[in-house]
Amino acid sequence: MEFLANLDFWFTVLRCTTPVLLATMAALIASRSGLLNLGLEGTMTISALCGVLGSGFTGSLFVGAVAGLASGTLYTMLLAYFIQHLKANQVITGVALNLAATGGSVFCLYSLTGDKNASNSLPSAAFPAVDIPVLKDIPGLGQILSGHNCLTYLAFIIAVIMFIMLKRTAFGIRIRAVGESAEAARSVGINVERVRYQAMFISGILASLGGMYLSMGYVNRFTANMVAGRGYVALATNAMAAGNALMGMVSSILYGFGSGISIYLQNNNVDPYLITIIPYASIIIFYVAFSFYYKVKKKADSSL
């Protein structure tokens, strides 16, 4: 357990937390509006690819960011259209679009770069790392919290903003009202479809940021299947959050903790197959623990 005293380990935990935290916030706002955004995996894949292609072909980080955000958000809005207007099954549609994104990304990568596995031949811009003044000079704490990619700090800021927005703002209350009872919301004049489209739009932006972090922050290239199930993990961390953005942040950090352990063990002659499953196994364990906690809490509240 000596890795717990390793400052680089905790730095890695925060790095691994970032894409899942952004995807968790994306899942959370969609679920609070009454929709299941099962397309997170596909959104992250599309945005990761388009961000690299946009920045690689133009040499501009701004163009890459716009391309990633636009493509991922449009993908999410397509899912919202299928669900809202065409009344398609949320699960089937989400899975179908995820599969299309996975296969389509490899096809596009091969068509544009001639490589099916990675965009190594295409130089990509990257979001910058940020050294926080004063904090970076604090022994220990500075090594853990300073020097991260700017999207890492943005992810944690977004989680706090999401918590406040859903609890304290009129827009957040409308989202919650629509999610809890669409008919009751309609009865007081709330446009349910519009609110849900707005929630899915924000969900698309957040998931796109998570995807771009993987290809333009965590590493500086796109590789096939680089999202590696993080979109599905975000659905689990959102379930653990039970609609609370701050709890979503905690559950995402737990995933980051599991990922940090797996990275640490790579240098300790541990079976690579075991290393691969650690982050996902940790989520299952934590999910069971959270479910037990909520069950006990509900029973205690009902007995009062």
XYZ file of C-alpha atoms in Angstrom:
304
model
C 0.000 0.000 0.000
C 3.025 2.283 -0.240
C 1.570 3.805 -3.403
C -0.889 5.744 -1.220
C 2.031 7.856 -0.021
C 3.217 8.459 -3.577
C 2.315 11.988 -4.715
C 2.528 11.002 -8.378
C -0.136 8.368 -7.723
C -2.645 10.983 -6.556
C -1.730 13.215 -9.491
C -2.551 10.275 -11.764
C -5.859 9.696 -9.964
C -7.011 13.203 -10.868
C -5.872 12.756 -14.480
C -7.843 9.522 -14.783
C -10.876 11.078 -13.097
C -11.245 13.921 -15.609
C -12.914 12.232 -18.632
C -15.260 10.164 -16.474
C -16.209 13.195 -14.370
C -17.149 15.171 -17.485
C -19.134 12.215 -18.831
C -20.808 11.742 -15.440
C -21.987 15.346 -15.461
C -23.269 14.755 -19.001
C -25.202 11.689 -17.865
C -26.481 13.474 -14.771
C -28.086 16.461 -16.477
C -29.714 14.200 -19.063
C -31.090 11.860 -16.406
C -32.423 14.742 -14.308
C -34.470 15.789 -17.348
C -35.902 12.283 -17.645
C -33.739 10.989 -20.509
C -31.080 8.289 -20.619
C -28.065 9.449 -22.600
C -26.690 6.046 -23.458
C -24.753 7.602 -26.332
C -21.967 8.969 -24.135
C -19.476 6.423 -25.448
C -20.167 7.434 -29.022
C -20.130 11.147 -28.268
C -16.729 10.874 -26.613
C -15.383 8.812 -29.521
C -16.617 11.207 -32.204
C -15.374 14.320 -30.390
C -11.995 12.723 -29.653
C -11.499 11.960 -33.345
C -12.832 15.237 -34.743
C -10.821 17.293 -32.264
C -7.601 15.643 -33.424
C -8.538 15.907 -37.108
C -9.520 19.559 -36.783
C -6.363 20.585 -34.970
C -4.130 18.284 -37.015
C -5.174 19.536 -40.437
C -5.293 23.221 -39.471
C -2.612 23.406 -36.791
C -5.073 25.286 -34.581
C -6.158 24.203 -31.111
C -9.214 26.462 -31.411
C -10.387 24.808 -34.629
C -9.818 21.384 -33.106
C -11.817 22.301 -30.010
C -14.689 23.678 -32.100
C -14.674 20.588 -34.327
C -14.724 18.264 -31.339
C -17.468 20.150 -29.525
C -19.620 20.567 -32.634
C -19.390 16.944 -33.751
C -20.028 15.472 -30.317
C -22.910 17.820 -29.582
C -24.556 17.168 -32.963
C -24.259 13.446 -32.310
C -26.013 13.862 -28.962
C -28.736 16.040 -30.486
C -29.309 13.340 -33.104
C -29.882 10.887 -30.273
C -32.236 13.378 -28.611
C -34.188 13.770 -31.867
C -34.623 10.019 -32.231
C -35.846 9.753 -28.651
C -37.992 12.883 -28.483
C -39.600 13.132 -31.916
C -39.351 9.633 -33.339
C -40.110 8.014 -29.960
C -37.290 5.503 -30.445
C -36.259 3.221 -27.618
C -33.564 5.002 -25.620
C -31.429 1.926 -24.963
C -31.518 0.498 -28.485
C -30.882 3.887 -30.096
C -28.016 4.734 -27.771
C -26.265 1.402 -28.271
C -26.770 1.558 -32.051
C -25.245 5.025 -32.291
C -22.346 3.970 -30.074
C -21.574 1.065 -32.385
C -21.838 3.355 -35.396
C -19.422 5.818 -33.793
C -16.920 3.087 -32.939
C -16.853 1.654 -36.449
C -17.233 5.002 -38.181
C -14.312 6.545 -36.320
C -11.956 3.793 -37.514
C -13.230 4.186 -41.083
C -12.739 7.961 -41.020
C -9.299 7.619 -39.457
C -8.213 5.192 -42.169
C -9.726 7.299 -44.958
C -7.967 10.477 -43.835
C -4.656 9.199 -42.462
C -4.238 5.708 -43.920
C -3.959 4.223 -40.432
C -6.603 2.110 -38.736
C -5.183 2.205 -35.226
C -3.863 5.672 -34.370
C -3.388 9.174 -35.755
C 0.372 9.138 -35.203
C 1.005 10.554 -38.675
C -1.182 13.579 -37.913
C 0.301 16.070 -35.412
C -2.394 17.228 -33.013
C -2.654 20.289 -30.816
C -3.189 19.745 -27.097
C -4.961 21.621 -24.347
C -2.345 23.240 -22.097
C -1.363 22.249 -18.588
C -1.767 24.917 -15.915
C 0.561 25.653 -13.012
C -1.449 27.340 -10.270
C 0.427 30.234 -8.634
C 1.142 29.851 -4.907
C -0.392 26.354 -4.858
C 2.421 24.932 -6.978
C 4.957 26.016 -4.340
C 3.233 24.184 -1.474
C 5.141 20.949 -0.754
C 3.072 17.855 -1.439
C -0.179 19.618 -2.253
C 1.356 21.457 -5.177
C 2.631 18.221 -6.702
C -0.871 16.737 -6.565
C -3.079 19.671 -7.535
C -0.916 21.864 -9.764
C 0.269 21.189 -13.299
C -2.854 19.438 -14.571
C -4.439 19.912 -17.962
C -6.829 22.863 -18.040
C -9.744 20.497 -18.726
C -9.086 18.754 -15.408
C -9.705 21.964 -13.485
C -12.667 22.765 -15.730
C -14.228 19.369 -14.980
C -14.240 19.949 -11.217
C -15.515 23.505 -11.652
C -18.330 22.208 -13.853
C -19.334 19.680 -11.171
C -19.727 22.471 -8.601
C -21.611 24.669 -11.075
C -23.879 21.750 -11.967
C -24.710 21.188 -8.301
C -25.601 24.857 -7.792
C -27.483 25.127 -11.080
C -29.730 22.136 -10.410
C -30.410 23.200 -6.830
C -30.650 26.981 -6.995
C -31.542 28.230 -10.478
C -34.867 28.424 -12.302
C -33.428 26.477 -15.225
C -32.226 23.715 -12.915
C -35.607 23.512 -11.215
C -37.317 23.195 -14.615
C -34.984 20.339 -15.541
C -35.754 18.541 -12.284
C -39.493 19.162 -12.665
C -39.497 17.713 -16.175
C -37.526 14.691 -15.039
C -39.721 13.984 -12.027
C -43.075 14.411 -13.780
C -43.383 15.555 -17.371
C -47.173 15.829 -17.150
C -47.044 17.964 -14.013
C -44.460 20.201 -15.672
C -46.682 20.612 -18.734
C -49.619 21.533 -16.511
C -47.751 24.609 -15.254
C -46.693 25.720 -18.727
C -43.203 24.218 -19.008
C -42.226 23.135 -22.520
C -40.998 19.637 -21.695
C -39.487 18.889 -25.107
C -37.531 22.145 -25.191
C -36.132 21.657 -21.692
C -35.048 18.127 -22.546
C -33.364 19.296 -25.747
C -31.537 21.945 -23.727
C -30.422 19.345 -21.197
C -29.198 17.023 -23.954
C -27.370 19.908 -25.624
C -25.445 20.573 -22.419
C -24.932 16.836 -22.008
C -23.392 16.696 -25.481
C -20.999 19.545 -24.738
C -19.804 17.945 -21.502
C -19.326 14.498 -23.032
C -17.460 16.097 -25.947
C -15.072 17.776 -23.532
C -14.435 14.381 -21.966
C -13.682 12.862 -25.356
C -11.363 15.675 -26.387
C -9.484 15.393 -23.112
C -8.585 11.816 -24.002
C -7.131 12.688 -27.422
C -5.931 16.265 -26.807
C -4.947 16.221 -23.149
C -4.368 12.757 -21.727
C -2.458 11.895 -24.919
C -1.951 13.906 -28.117
C -3.440 11.526 -30.654
C -6.542 9.507 -31.423
C -6.426 5.734 -31.139
C -9.127 3.216 -31.956
C -11.312 2.355 -28.944
C -9.489 4.905 -26.786
C -12.678 5.762 -24.884
C -12.526 2.187 -23.556
C -15.961 2.051 -21.973
C -15.679 5.305 -20.020
C -19.052 6.414 -21.361
C -20.675 3.339 -19.845
C -18.700 3.813 -16.628
C -20.183 7.315 -16.417
C -23.675 5.818 -16.402
C -22.673 3.779 -13.354
C -21.063 6.721 -11.559
C -24.167 8.778 -12.315
C -26.320 6.038 -10.799
C -24.155 6.158 -7.677
C -24.566 9.929 -7.569
C -28.364 9.616 -7.317
C -28.859 12.984 -9.000
C -26.308 14.850 -6.874
C -23.474 16.449 -8.863
C -21.088 16.485 -5.902
C -21.682 12.792 -5.306
C -21.063 12.328 -9.016
C -17.691 13.967 -8.513
C -16.918 11.602 -5.627
C -17.937 8.511 -7.591
C -15.796 9.657 -10.540
C -12.803 10.078 -8.235
C -13.354 6.509 -7.033
C -13.040 5.360 -10.640
C -9.918 7.486 -10.980
C -8.565 5.806 -7.856
C -9.063 2.378 -9.408
C -7.424 3.539 -12.632
C -4.514 4.967 -10.668
C -3.968 1.612 -8.980
C -3.963 -0.195 -12.330
C -1.366 2.228 -13.737
C 0.787 1.857 -10.634
C 0.673 -1.942 -10.873
C 1.882 -1.894 -14.472
C 5.401 -1.390 -13.129
C 5.149 -4.171 -10.542
C 5.030 -7.372 -12.610
C 1.297 -7.907 -12.118
C -0.753 -9.901 -14.640
C -1.792 -7.362 -17.330
C -5.259 -8.910 -17.612
C -5.833 -8.274 -13.915
C -4.603 -4.706 -14.292
C -7.100 -4.078 -17.081
C -10.150 -5.021 -15.021
C -9.231 -3.128 -11.830
C -10.913 0.223 -12.715
C -14.127 -1.504 -13.789
C -14.141 -3.962 -10.892
C -13.677 -1.062 -8.487
C -16.771 0.631 -9.921
C -18.824 -2.537 -9.361
C -17.633 -2.756 -5.759
C -18.305 0.914 -5.082
C -21.714 0.700 -6.784
C -22.755 -2.172 -4.517
C -21.519 -0.209 -1.491
C -23.421 2.919 -2.568
C -26.591 0.901 -3.221
C -26.375 -0.634 0.243
C -25.854 2.824 1.761
C -28.878 4.307 -0.013
C -31.005 1.296 0.964
C -30.077 1.651 4.640
C -30.598 5.409 4.508
C -34.027 5.017 2.902
C -35.060 2.472 5.529
C -33.860 4.765 8.317
C -35.763 7.732 6.866
C -38.968 5.714 6.494
C -38.819 4.617 10.131
C -38.885 8.210 11.413
